[in-house]
Amino acid sequence: MLINKLPRYEILSEEAMATLDGGWRRIVSELGIEFQHDQALDHFRAAGQKVEEQTVWLDPDFLLEQVAKAPRQFELQARNPERSVQIGGDAMVFSAVYGCPFVREGSERREATMADFENLVRLAQAFPQLDSPGGTICEPNDTPLDSRHLDMVFALLTLSDKPFMGSVTSGPNAVDTIAMAEMVFGRESLERTPAVISLINVNSPLRYDDRMLSALLEYAKANQALVVTPFLLMGAMSPVSVAATLAQQMAEALAGIALVQLVRPGCPVVFGSFLSNTDMQSGSPSFGTPESATGLLCTGQIARSFGIPWRSGGGLTSSQTPDAQAAYEAMMTMVPTMLAGANFVMHSAGWLESGLVSGYEKFIVDIEILRMLQEQFKPLEISEATLAYGAHEEVGHGGHFLGAVHTLERFRECFYRPLLSSTENYERWKRNGGKDAAMRAGEIWRKTLEEFEAPPLDDGLRAQLSEYVVRRRAELGD
Amino acid sequence: MLINKLPRYEILSEEAMATLDGGWRRIVSELGIEFQHDQALDHFRAAGQKVEEQTVWLDPDFLLEQVAKAPRQFELQARNPERSVQIGGDAMVFSAVYGCPFVREGSERREATMADFENLVRLAQAFPQLDSPGGTICEPNDTPLDSRHLDMVFALLTLSDKPFMGSVTSGPNAVDTIAMAEMVFGRESLERTPAVISLINVNSPLRYDDRMLSALLEYAKANQALVVTPFLLMGAMSPVSVAATLAQQMAEALAGIALVQLVRPGCPVVFGSFLSNTDMQSGSPSFGTPESATGLLCTGQIARSFGIPWRSGGGLTSSQTPDAQAAYEAMMTMVPTMLAGANFVMHSAGWLESGLVSGYEKFIVDIEILRMLQEQFKPLEISEATLAYGAHEEVGHGGHFLGAVHTLERFRECFYRPLLSSTENYERWKRNGGKDAAMRAGEIWRKTLEEFEAPPLDDGLRAQLSEYVVRRRAELGD
């Protein structure tokens, strides 16, 4: 977890903020938001909002009253208390890629398996730059669909001791996630301090579907954290305008956050953003674009104005391989993420091919990017001591600092040390095999897995979790 | 030229600025700066500064008085008046890589030739994201050393009509550059508005050498613009401390800028920065590091406090190939360059292998990065029109915006369109050859050269320039 004490980079004027404010108010009150779940509609109806069929017309001020019940920041428990994190304020929490049906390993692209899932959780556990493996780090397509959430939660709870994300594929699957978390954390502790954070995507534009709502309702009842995220690819799920998309994002996110607060006032919730654009030439989604970077900067400023934590960012790219494009697009997303101070960053490592692929080598590229940026976004110490006048006296005009006492006393710690990047001179690099960053990344993730040791876990607890998985799998008919 | 109207990202507190101010004042007044050229020493002596052997102890306030004579911004003429640029204020001017003895083309790394020089100037001319080809875009090693500056200036003046950088390898070479520029611009026009901008590197720490000073003196006499740049790799030319290096950079740059103003008050000058660090494990220079990014942000804030234009940034990297490392390190340099609003950006395209190599494919990677960032750093329009409420009314809940009237009216212009990046889905990408960014970049630069048309040039002027080159080459004995 990074405490980002550097300034936030904000590009919206007060006037722009006021215009956006008018925008979301008009959407929720005149167009309304569709909620495809009776319990959700009942909550809004009981609170006096106008409901017709599945559309809810919302009073903007009522929405803001509900949103104000959400905590400004909250703690998210980890199995290892030292890895618990704060969500909100200056804290930035980084989790791995989420939701990819495929993996890429070197030049091979294939359907993801449970073995891949476990390997990627191990990698997320191994690198301290990640605070969480996330949840569906890839989609384990070789396991039965109805019970795979059990396998995933089991792996997340046993191969990692960092906070994790819950299943949102249905209400019952959310209940399973909560039940397994209770075994680890105890019911009371879990209810007091959330240990599960879950991603609720809006079926944008302006619609929450039944499946996501049923998961939202279960987690909210259990006081577990929710990331309510409009899913906005401009040109597909929103207009081809950043301004219009920001207003829509506010309307959708605030409506869902209000629902969470109606279910359980004070339930920890995160203002989510997933905002990029369609490539209007190919019709494909496009990531790491200038528009998405602008959207990120604006979203941070907007979420702060509502006083709630927010989620966005990551190492997004449309590239098919861990090449130059993958790297510059990941940076196009991750740098604004830092500048805007996102509190919960999904897809921080491994994202490839517009989110269809969890890439092993890309995972390492992203870890290096995180390592660099987490270093850069620390305050710079300017003091008489760091001015190091004595070093200048020591070296003099035209001298060299490499052998200076000042240098020798500090050379181990003075600068960032890369994991993946090479500064080798050409001859040495060539002699060492002339490997590019992707090849070196392959060596790094393999070595990391070889050396991996799972965090300690009580045998009784492991057996209890395992029995739950076996019993529920049988009940689900897999 | 980009007019960057977005906010500057500043991370130094007033207190930090005051500490740095004390730092450079102490260096210039107590340690002094070495100037290895009698004319330079004479200028300082005549102005009442203490000179012993080649060291000048400078009164900080005297320095600031000289610096205040430099223009806050100035125009740099191009052969094509439409390509003239402003240096300073909100303007950001981008020039190509400078000074590389080698080139990389695909998997081949070799000594650069005059043919490479010409090709790279053509590429710099072809892409509107670059305002200038710079100067020594690569070192043409197949031409005679004593006269190669003539060939370079000839190529810069004939294959491009953008502003260019002059030779700084000696005083007489600077005189040749000015003479050739006079043929193109006329003496009066040239003296009124500079058409040559030249890079004067400090032989850091705290030393200006004879060669650079002799070029500085010639250009200053002719009122041509100078970029005075401390050359600072922390751990080699400066202490292993960003704070110490910033103070040293101020001391060195201000001393050189003061000299320019003593030679010719009002001569246009740029506060230069080239600040990165040594990799303390390999002893090699390291680029695109967190420390260099921090240095960039600070330098912008510092240069603005003196009211003069500043230079830094580029697509710097230590990588040997145009791989993921090359891209994320280039972004680690170029994004802070934008955030800090550098006025003159050298090495904006083509830099590879710590500046030893001009890379053809890297050139295209950098052009794509520039295209994206120049788009991102434009103000976002937030208005009732861009809120596009009508588009929401048109599409409704759960609809799709791709076929909406609002989209169809705007789809050509609404989003950034990539040059190099691919958003193709996997099957289509695979069918099209499964090319990564470096391979596609190779196709782009080759096609750009095939389609290149040199900008128009008067035949008489071309002959005059050519005759000058032939005559001077003979005089130089090549």
mmCIF file of N, CA and C in Angstrom, chain A residues 6-7 9 26 30-32 34 109 205-206 234-238 241 243-244 248 278-282 284 291 320 323-325 327-328 353 368 372 386-387 389 392 396-399 401-402 415-417 421-424 426 429 437 440, chain B residues 7 9 26 30-32 34 109 205-206 234-238 241 243-244 248 278-279 281-282 284 291 320 323-325 327-328 353 368 372 386-387 389 392 396-399 401-402 407 415-417 421-424 426 429 437 440:
data_model
loop_
_atom_site.group_PDB
_atom_site.id
_atom_site.type_symbol
_atom_site.label_atom_id
_atom_site.label_comp_id
_atom_site.label_asym_id
_atom_site.label_seq_id
_atom_site.Cartn_x
_atom_site.Cartn_y
_atom_site.Cartn_z
ATOM 1 N N LEU A 6 2.153 12.990 -2.647
ATOM 2 C CA LEU A 6 2.393 14.001 -3.682
ATOM 3 C C LEU A 6 1.072 14.683 -4.051
ATOM 4 N N PRO A 7 1.146 15.852 -4.703
ATOM 5 C CA PRO A 7 -0.110 16.549 -5.039
ATOM 6 C C PRO A 7 -0.961 15.743 -6.023
ATOM 7 N N TYR A 9 -3.186 15.743 -9.390
ATOM 8 C CA TYR A 9 -3.179 16.545 -10.617
ATOM 9 C C TYR A 9 -4.623 16.693 -11.089
ATOM 10 N N ARG A 26 -29.464 15.608 -14.049
ATOM 11 C CA ARG A 26 -30.514 15.511 -15.071
ATOM 12 C C ARG A 26 -30.732 14.045 -15.484
ATOM 13 N N GLU A 30 -34.349 12.686 -14.805
ATOM 14 C CA GLU A 30 -35.225 12.729 -15.992
ATOM 15 C C GLU A 30 -35.228 11.403 -16.768
ATOM 16 N N LEU A 31 -34.072 10.766 -16.871
ATOM 17 C CA LEU A 31 -34.030 9.473 -17.580
ATOM 18 C C LEU A 31 -34.179 8.307 -16.603
ATOM 19 N N GLY A 32 -33.646 8.450 -15.409
ATOM 20 C CA GLY A 32 -33.719 7.376 -14.408
ATOM 21 C C GLY A 32 -32.729 6.257 -14.702
ATOM 22 N N GLU A 34 -32.160 1.977 -14.564
ATOM 23 C CA GLU A 34 -32.892 0.708 -14.547
ATOM 24 C C GLU A 34 -32.219 -0.251 -13.563
ATOM 25 N N ARG A 109 -0.615 -18.460 -26.569
ATOM 26 C CA ARG A 109 -1.855 -17.906 -26.020
ATOM 27 C C ARG A 109 -2.869 -19.040 -25.973
ATOM 28 N N PRO A 205 -25.361 1.410 -20.791
ATOM 29 C CA PRO A 205 -25.793 2.620 -20.086
ATOM 30 C C PRO A 205 -27.019 2.418 -19.179
ATOM 31 N N LEU A 206 -26.894 2.991 -17.975
ATOM 32 C CA LEU A 206 -28.028 3.249 -17.081
ATOM 33 C C LEU A 206 -28.789 1.992 -16.681
ATOM 34 N N MET A 234 -16.521 4.414 -24.355
ATOM 35 C CA MET A 234 -17.197 5.474 -25.113
ATOM 36 C C MET A 234 -17.420 5.012 -26.560
ATOM 37 N N GLY A 235 -18.583 5.310 -27.062
ATOM 38 C CA GLY A 235 -18.932 4.862 -28.412
ATOM 39 C C GLY A 235 -19.704 3.568 -28.392
ATOM 40 N N ALA A 236 -19.680 2.862 -27.262
ATOM 41 C CA ALA A 236 -20.470 1.636 -27.122
ATOM 42 C C ALA A 236 -21.448 1.805 -25.964
ATOM 43 N N MET A 237 -20.923 1.925 -24.758
ATOM 44 C CA MET A 237 -21.796 2.055 -23.586
ATOM 45 C C MET A 237 -22.012 3.497 -23.152
ATOM 46 N N SER A 238 -21.412 4.438 -23.809
ATOM 47 C CA SER A 238 -21.628 5.856 -23.487
ATOM 48 C C SER A 238 -21.360 6.685 -24.737
ATOM 49 N N SER A 241 -17.985 11.224 -26.053
ATOM 50 C CA SER A 241 -17.629 12.505 -25.440
ATOM 51 C C SER A 241 -17.197 12.217 -24.011
ATOM 52 N N ALA A 243 -16.912 14.352 -21.584
ATOM 53 C CA ALA A 243 -17.784 15.083 -20.657
ATOM 54 C C ALA A 243 -19.074 14.293 -20.411
ATOM 55 N N ALA A 244 -19.713 13.849 -21.484
ATOM 56 C CA ALA A 244 -20.969 13.102 -21.354
ATOM 57 C C ALA A 244 -20.749 11.814 -20.570
ATOM 58 N N GLN A 248 -22.441 10.541 -17.058
ATOM 59 C CA GLN A 248 -23.106 9.227 -16.977
ATOM 60 C C GLN A 248 -22.487 8.380 -15.874
ATOM 61 N N THR A 278 -13.952 3.170 -27.644
ATOM 62 C CA THR A 278 -13.916 2.290 -28.801
ATOM 63 C C THR A 278 -12.945 2.875 -29.827
ATOM 64 N N ASP A 279 -12.183 2.000 -30.484
ATOM 65 C CA ASP A 279 -11.420 2.425 -31.658
ATOM 66 C C ASP A 279 -12.421 2.512 -32.809
ATOM 67 N N MET A 280 -12.712 3.723 -33.261
ATOM 68 C CA MET A 280 -13.800 3.904 -34.222
ATOM 69 C C MET A 280 -13.448 3.351 -35.597
ATOM 70 N N GLN A 281 -12.172 2.975 -35.816
ATOM 71 C CA GLN A 281 -11.815 2.357 -37.086
ATOM 72 C C GLN A 281 -12.080 0.851 -37.057
ATOM 73 N N SER A 282 -11.671 0.197 -35.933
ATOM 74 C CA SER A 282 -11.825 -1.257 -35.858
ATOM 75 C C SER A 282 -13.103 -1.659 -35.125
ATOM 76 N N SER A 284 -13.207 -2.054 -32.104
ATOM 77 C CA SER A 284 -12.737 -2.786 -30.918
ATOM 78 C C SER A 284 -12.522 -1.823 -29.755
ATOM 79 N N GLU A 291 -7.823 9.697 -24.184
ATOM 80 C CA GLU A 291 -9.139 9.978 -23.593
ATOM 81 C C GLU A 291 -9.299 9.260 -22.254
ATOM 82 N N GLN A 320 -1.474 -7.220 -28.111
ATOM 83 C CA GLN A 320 -1.597 -8.665 -28.060
ATOM 84 C C GLN A 320 -0.409 -9.322 -27.374
ATOM 85 N N ASP A 323 4.851 -6.108 -25.720
ATOM 86 C CA ASP A 323 5.781 -5.346 -26.550
ATOM 87 C C ASP A 323 5.794 -3.877 -26.131
ATOM 88 N N ALA A 324 6.364 -3.037 -27.000
ATOM 89 C CA ALA A 324 6.436 -1.609 -26.686
ATOM 90 C C ALA A 324 5.041 -1.022 -26.494
ATOM 91 N N GLN A 325 4.101 -1.411 -27.342
ATOM 92 C CA GLN A 325 2.732 -0.888 -27.201
ATOM 93 C C GLN A 325 2.156 -1.234 -25.832
ATOM 94 N N ALA A 327 3.637 -1.682 -23.137
ATOM 95 C CA ALA A 327 4.293 -0.898 -22.087
ATOM 96 C C ALA A 327 3.859 0.560 -22.113
ATOM 97 N N TYR A 328 3.805 1.183 -23.310
ATOM 98 C CA TYR A 328 3.446 2.606 -23.283
ATOM 99 C C TYR A 328 1.968 2.793 -22.977
ATOM 100 N N GLU A 353 -4.124 -7.579 -24.096
ATOM 101 C CA GLU A 353 -5.125 -7.798 -25.157
ATOM 102 C C GLU A 353 -6.518 -7.327 -24.725
ATOM 103 N N GLU A 368 7.407 -4.084 -12.718
ATOM 104 C CA GLU A 368 8.496 -3.097 -12.828
ATOM 105 C C GLU A 368 7.950 -1.681 -12.902
ATOM 106 N N MET A 372 8.686 1.299 -10.135
ATOM 107 C CA MET A 372 9.221 2.623 -10.480
ATOM 108 C C MET A 372 8.298 3.726 -9.995
ATOM 109 N N THR A 386 20.593 16.719 2.449
ATOM 110 C CA THR A 386 20.549 16.150 1.096
ATOM 111 C C THR A 386 21.202 17.074 0.071
ATOM 112 N N LEU A 387 21.427 18.355 0.431
ATOM 113 C CA LEU A 387 22.159 19.237 -0.498
ATOM 114 C C LEU A 387 23.606 18.773 -0.651
ATOM 115 N N TYR A 389 26.619 19.464 0.382
ATOM 116 C CA TYR A 389 27.652 20.404 -0.033
ATOM 117 C C TYR A 389 29.043 19.778 0.115
ATOM 118 N N HIS A 392 30.411 18.080 -2.907
ATOM 119 C CA HIS A 392 30.987 18.996 -3.901
ATOM 120 C C HIS A 392 32.395 19.420 -3.490
ATOM 121 N N GLY A 396 35.155 18.503 -6.250
ATOM 122 C CA GLY A 396 35.721 19.657 -6.962
ATOM 123 C C GLY A 396 35.338 19.731 -8.424
ATOM 124 N N HIS A 397 36.020 20.678 -9.126
ATOM 125 C CA HIS A 397 35.693 20.949 -10.530
ATOM 126 C C HIS A 397 36.144 19.809 -11.436
ATOM 127 N N GLY A 398 35.227 19.320 -12.272
ATOM 128 C CA GLY A 398 35.594 18.316 -13.276
ATOM 129 C C GLY A 398 35.922 16.953 -12.694
ATOM 130 N N GLY A 399 35.643 16.743 -11.412
ATOM 131 C CA GLY A 399 35.940 15.449 -10.805
ATOM 132 C C GLY A 399 34.866 14.415 -11.073
ATOM 133 N N PHE A 401 32.183 11.520 -9.109
ATOM 134 C CA PHE A 401 31.568 11.230 -7.811
ATOM 135 C C PHE A 401 31.525 9.738 -7.474
ATOM 136 N N LEU A 402 31.899 8.872 -8.431
ATOM 137 C CA LEU A 402 31.699 7.437 -8.193
ATOM 138 C C LEU A 402 32.489 6.939 -6.984
ATOM 139 N N PHE A 415 19.551 4.955 -5.132
ATOM 140 C CA PHE A 415 18.709 5.004 -6.330
ATOM 141 C C PHE A 415 17.842 3.751 -6.441
ATOM 142 N N TYR A 416 16.797 3.914 -7.198
ATOM 143 C CA TYR A 416 15.938 2.800 -7.578
ATOM 144 C C TYR A 416 16.762 1.684 -8.220
ATOM 145 N N ARG A 417 16.482 0.432 -7.821
ATOM 146 C CA ARG A 417 17.168 -0.706 -8.448
ATOM 147 C C ARG A 417 16.162 -1.532 -9.237
ATOM 148 N N SER A 421 14.484 -4.151 -15.886
ATOM 149 C CA SER A 421 15.185 -3.294 -16.840
ATOM 150 C C SER A 421 16.673 -3.607 -16.869
ATOM 151 N N SER A 422 17.263 -3.447 -18.032
ATOM 152 C CA SER A 422 18.704 -3.665 -18.200
ATOM 153 C C SER A 422 19.390 -2.352 -18.533
ATOM 154 N N THR A 423 20.519 -2.109 -17.870
ATOM 155 C CA THR A 423 21.368 -0.983 -18.253
ATOM 156 C C THR A 423 22.704 -1.499 -18.781
ATOM 157 N N GLU A 424 22.773 -2.804 -19.025
ATOM 158 C CA GLU A 424 24.038 -3.389 -19.497
ATOM 159 C C GLU A 424 24.512 -2.719 -20.782
ATOM 160 N N TYR A 426 26.149 -2.653 -24.513
ATOM 161 C CA TYR A 426 25.749 -3.520 -25.618
ATOM 162 C C TYR A 426 26.527 -4.824 -25.652
ATOM 163 N N TRP A 429 25.459 -7.113 -22.812
ATOM 164 C CA TRP A 429 24.068 -7.545 -23.040
ATOM 165 C C TRP A 429 24.037 -8.625 -24.129
ATOM 166 N N ALA A 437 13.178 -7.311 -23.014
ATOM 167 C CA ALA A 437 12.473 -7.255 -21.724
ATOM 168 C C ALA A 437 11.496 -8.424 -21.574
ATOM 169 N N ARG A 440 13.434 -11.583 -20.626
ATOM 170 C CA ARG A 440 13.895 -11.505 -19.232
ATOM 171 C C ARG A 440 12.714 -11.646 -18.272
ATOM 172 N N PRO B 7 -2.514 22.334 -16.278
ATOM 173 C CA PRO B 7 -1.715 22.819 -15.137
ATOM 174 C C PRO B 7 -0.315 22.196 -15.124
ATOM 175 N N TYR B 9 2.601 20.408 -12.966
ATOM 176 C CA TYR B 9 2.620 19.553 -11.776
ATOM 177 C C TYR B 9 3.864 19.881 -10.975
ATOM 178 N N ARG B 26 25.598 29.013 -2.587
ATOM 179 C CA ARG B 26 26.829 28.628 -1.899
ATOM 180 C C ARG B 26 27.842 28.048 -2.885
ATOM 181 N N GLU B 30 31.205 30.032 -3.144
ATOM 182 C CA GLU B 30 32.287 29.457 -2.337
ATOM 183 C C GLU B 30 33.177 28.496 -3.126
ATOM 184 N N LEU B 31 32.573 27.679 -4.000
ATOM 185 C CA LEU B 31 33.396 26.763 -4.808
ATOM 186 C C LEU B 31 33.763 27.387 -6.152
ATOM 187 N N GLY B 32 32.836 28.166 -6.705
ATOM 188 C CA GLY B 32 33.087 28.774 -8.006
ATOM 189 C C GLY B 32 32.896 27.789 -9.150
ATOM 190 N N GLU B 34 34.440 26.639 -13.029
ATOM 191 C CA GLU B 34 35.635 26.695 -13.871
ATOM 192 C C GLU B 34 35.237 26.964 -15.329
ATOM 193 N N ARG B 109 22.460 -3.526 -35.440
ATOM 194 C CA ARG B 109 23.040 -2.338 -34.798
ATOM 195 C C ARG B 109 24.379 -2.078 -35.459
ATOM 196 N N PRO B 205 31.255 17.986 -13.072
ATOM 197 C CA PRO B 205 30.803 19.059 -12.205
ATOM 198 C C PRO B 205 31.590 20.364 -12.364
ATOM 199 N N LEU B 206 30.824 21.446 -12.432
ATOM 200 C CA LEU B 206 31.319 22.812 -12.237
ATOM 201 C C LEU B 206 32.416 23.230 -13.201
ATOM 202 N N MET B 234 23.778 11.435 -11.874
ATOM 203 C CA MET B 234 24.059 11.375 -10.429
ATOM 204 C C MET B 234 24.921 10.152 -10.128
ATOM 205 N N GLY B 235 25.915 10.365 -9.300
ATOM 206 C CA GLY B 235 26.846 9.279 -8.987
ATOM 207 C C GLY B 235 28.093 9.344 -9.847
ATOM 208 N N ALA B 236 28.034 10.127 -10.936
ATOM 209 C CA ALA B 236 29.222 10.326 -11.774
ATOM 210 C C ALA B 236 29.548 11.821 -11.803
ATOM 211 N N MET B 237 28.661 12.631 -12.397
ATOM 212 C CA MET B 237 28.920 14.062 -12.496
ATOM 213 C C MET B 237 28.285 14.887 -11.392
ATOM 214 N N SER B 238 27.550 14.241 -10.509
ATOM 215 C CA SER B 238 26.948 14.963 -9.383
ATOM 216 C C SER B 238 26.751 13.979 -8.235
ATOM 217 N N SER B 241 22.278 12.336 -4.926
ATOM 218 C CA SER B 241 21.179 12.992 -4.219
ATOM 219 C C SER B 241 20.489 13.923 -5.207
ATOM 220 N N ALA B 243 18.431 16.342 -4.520
ATOM 221 C CA ALA B 243 18.494 17.714 -4.011
ATOM 222 C C ALA B 243 19.846 18.359 -4.366
ATOM 223 N N ALA B 244 20.930 17.644 -4.087
ATOM 224 C CA ALA B 244 22.267 18.178 -4.368
ATOM 225 C C ALA B 244 22.441 18.439 -5.859
ATOM 226 N N GLN B 248 23.285 21.908 -7.878
ATOM 227 C CA GLN B 248 24.421 21.971 -8.804
ATOM 228 C C GLN B 248 23.963 22.412 -10.197
ATOM 229 N N THR B 278 23.346 7.126 -12.364
ATOM 230 C CA THR B 278 24.117 5.935 -12.630
ATOM 231 C C THR B 278 23.383 4.736 -12.024
ATOM 232 N N ASP B 279 23.371 3.611 -12.721
ATOM 233 C CA ASP B 279 22.933 2.355 -12.114
ATOM 234 C C ASP B 279 24.087 1.887 -11.232
ATOM 235 N N GLN B 281 24.652 -0.659 -9.638
ATOM 236 C CA GLN B 281 25.080 -2.064 -9.758
ATOM 237 C C GLN B 281 26.000 -2.258 -10.959
ATOM 238 N N SER B 282 25.620 -1.664 -12.100
ATOM 239 C CA SER B 282 26.422 -1.872 -13.309
ATOM 240 C C SER B 282 27.414 -0.746 -13.537
ATOM 241 N N SER B 284 26.701 1.760 -15.128
ATOM 242 C CA SER B 284 26.285 2.366 -16.396
ATOM 243 C C SER B 284 25.266 3.471 -16.149
ATOM 244 N N GLU B 291 14.105 8.691 -10.306
ATOM 245 C CA GLU B 291 14.851 9.881 -9.889
ATOM 246 C C GLU B 291 14.889 10.920 -11.010
ATOM 247 N N GLN B 320 18.308 -1.739 -24.995
ATOM 248 C CA GLN B 320 19.100 -1.983 -26.197
ATOM 249 C C GLN B 320 18.218 -2.101 -27.441
ATOM 250 N N ASP B 323 11.831 -2.439 -27.131
ATOM 251 C CA ASP B 323 10.976 -3.409 -26.442
ATOM 252 C C ASP B 323 10.127 -2.712 -25.377
ATOM 253 N N ALA B 324 9.558 -3.511 -24.485
ATOM 254 C CA ALA B 324 8.712 -2.941 -23.429
ATOM 255 C C ALA B 324 9.505 -1.973 -22.559
ATOM 256 N N GLN B 325 10.733 -2.333 -22.216
ATOM 257 C CA GLN B 325 11.555 -1.425 -21.396
ATOM 258 C C GLN B 325 11.747 -0.081 -22.089
ATOM 259 N N ALA B 327 9.861 1.368 -24.090
ATOM 260 C CA ALA B 327 8.611 2.142 -24.093
ATOM 261 C C ALA B 327 8.283 2.675 -22.704
ATOM 262 N N TYR B 328 8.404 1.831 -21.651
ATOM 263 C CA TYR B 328 8.016 2.377 -20.343
ATOM 264 C C TYR B 328 9.043 3.387 -19.841
ATOM 265 N N GLU B 353 19.336 2.859 -26.132
ATOM 266 C CA GLU B 353 20.594 2.403 -25.550
ATOM 267 C C GLU B 353 21.371 3.545 -24.897
ATOM 268 N N GLU B 368 4.542 7.787 -31.758
ATOM 269 C CA GLU B 368 3.214 7.411 -31.241
ATOM 270 C C GLU B 368 3.013 7.951 -29.823
ATOM 271 N N MET B 372 0.086 10.645 -28.716
ATOM 272 C CA MET B 372 -0.867 10.419 -27.632
ATOM 273 C C MET B 372 -0.803 11.537 -26.603
ATOM 274 N N THR B 386 -21.114 19.331 -24.926
ATOM 275 C CA THR B 386 -20.363 18.069 -24.827
ATOM 276 C C THR B 386 -21.007 17.124 -23.821
ATOM 277 N N LEU B 387 -21.904 17.597 -22.955
ATOM 278 C CA LEU B 387 -22.633 16.671 -22.062
ATOM 279 C C LEU B 387 -23.544 15.747 -22.872
ATOM 280 N N TYR B 389 -26.667 15.368 -23.712
ATOM 281 C CA TYR B 389 -27.831 14.737 -23.079
ATOM 282 C C TYR B 389 -28.710 14.043 -24.130
ATOM 283 N N HIS B 392 -28.039 10.425 -24.729
ATOM 284 C CA HIS B 392 -28.626 9.521 -23.730
ATOM 285 C C HIS B 392 -30.104 9.297 -24.017
ATOM 286 N N GLY B 396 -31.029 5.413 -24.528
ATOM 287 C CA GLY B 396 -31.819 4.822 -23.439
ATOM 288 C C GLY B 396 -31.075 3.778 -22.637
ATOM 289 N N HIS B 397 -31.809 3.082 -21.769
ATOM 290 C CA HIS B 397 -31.236 2.126 -20.834
ATOM 291 C C HIS B 397 -30.761 0.868 -21.546
ATOM 292 N N GLY B 398 -29.534 0.485 -21.304
ATOM 293 C CA GLY B 398 -29.019 -0.773 -21.840
ATOM 294 C C GLY B 398 -28.817 -0.770 -23.348
ATOM 295 N N GLY B 399 -28.893 0.403 -23.969
ATOM 296 C CA GLY B 399 -28.723 0.476 -25.422
ATOM 297 C C GLY B 399 -27.260 0.507 -25.831
ATOM 298 N N PHE B 401 -24.307 2.761 -28.230
ATOM 299 C CA PHE B 401 -24.090 4.074 -28.831
ATOM 300 C C PHE B 401 -23.442 4.019 -30.224
ATOM 301 N N LEU B 402 -23.034 2.833 -30.649
ATOM 302 C CA LEU B 402 -22.264 2.782 -31.898
ATOM 303 C C LEU B 402 -23.057 3.307 -33.094
ATOM 304 N N THR B 407 -23.144 9.647 -32.383
ATOM 305 C CA THR B 407 -21.867 8.987 -32.705
ATOM 306 C C THR B 407 -21.545 9.141 -34.192
ATOM 307 N N PHE B 415 -12.149 10.588 -31.305
ATOM 308 C CA PHE B 415 -11.089 9.973 -30.494
ATOM 309 C C PHE B 415 -9.757 9.992 -31.221
ATOM 310 N N TYR B 416 -8.729 9.896 -30.421
ATOM 311 C CA TYR B 416 -7.372 9.704 -30.934
ATOM 312 C C TYR B 416 -7.314 8.498 -31.868
ATOM 313 N N ARG B 417 -6.623 8.657 -32.989
ATOM 314 C CA ARG B 417 -6.436 7.529 -33.912
ATOM 315 C C ARG B 417 -4.963 7.147 -33.949
ATOM 316 N N SER B 421 -0.154 1.722 -32.769
ATOM 317 C CA SER B 421 -0.832 0.776 -31.872
ATOM 318 C C SER B 421 -1.886 -0.024 -32.619
ATOM 319 N N SER B 422 -2.061 -1.255 -32.180
ATOM 320 C CA SER B 422 -3.074 -2.135 -32.767
ATOM 321 C C SER B 422 -4.151 -2.429 -31.748
ATOM 322 N N THR B 423 -5.421 -2.348 -32.184
ATOM 323 C CA THR B 423 -6.535 -2.804 -31.341
ATOM 324 C C THR B 423 -7.201 -4.010 -31.992
ATOM 325 N N GLU B 424 -6.566 -4.571 -33.017
ATOM 326 C CA GLU B 424 -7.163 -5.712 -33.724
ATOM 327 C C GLU B 424 -7.441 -6.864 -32.760
ATOM 328 N N TYR B 426 -7.589 -10.777 -31.675
ATOM 329 C CA TYR B 426 -6.490 -11.717 -31.814
ATOM 330 C C TYR B 426 -6.484 -12.438 -33.163
ATOM 331 N N TRP B 429 -5.451 -10.062 -35.936
ATOM 332 C CA TRP B 429 -4.039 -9.702 -35.746
ATOM 333 C C TRP B 429 -3.144 -10.862 -36.189
ATOM 334 N N ALA B 437 4.737 -4.435 -32.003
ATOM 335 C CA ALA B 437 4.867 -2.998 -32.273
ATOM 336 C C ALA B 437 6.168 -2.685 -33.010
ATOM 337 N N ARG B 440 5.792 -3.580 -36.707
ATOM 338 C CA ARG B 440 4.914 -2.607 -37.382
ATOM 339 C C ARG B 440 5.633 -1.259 -37.530
#
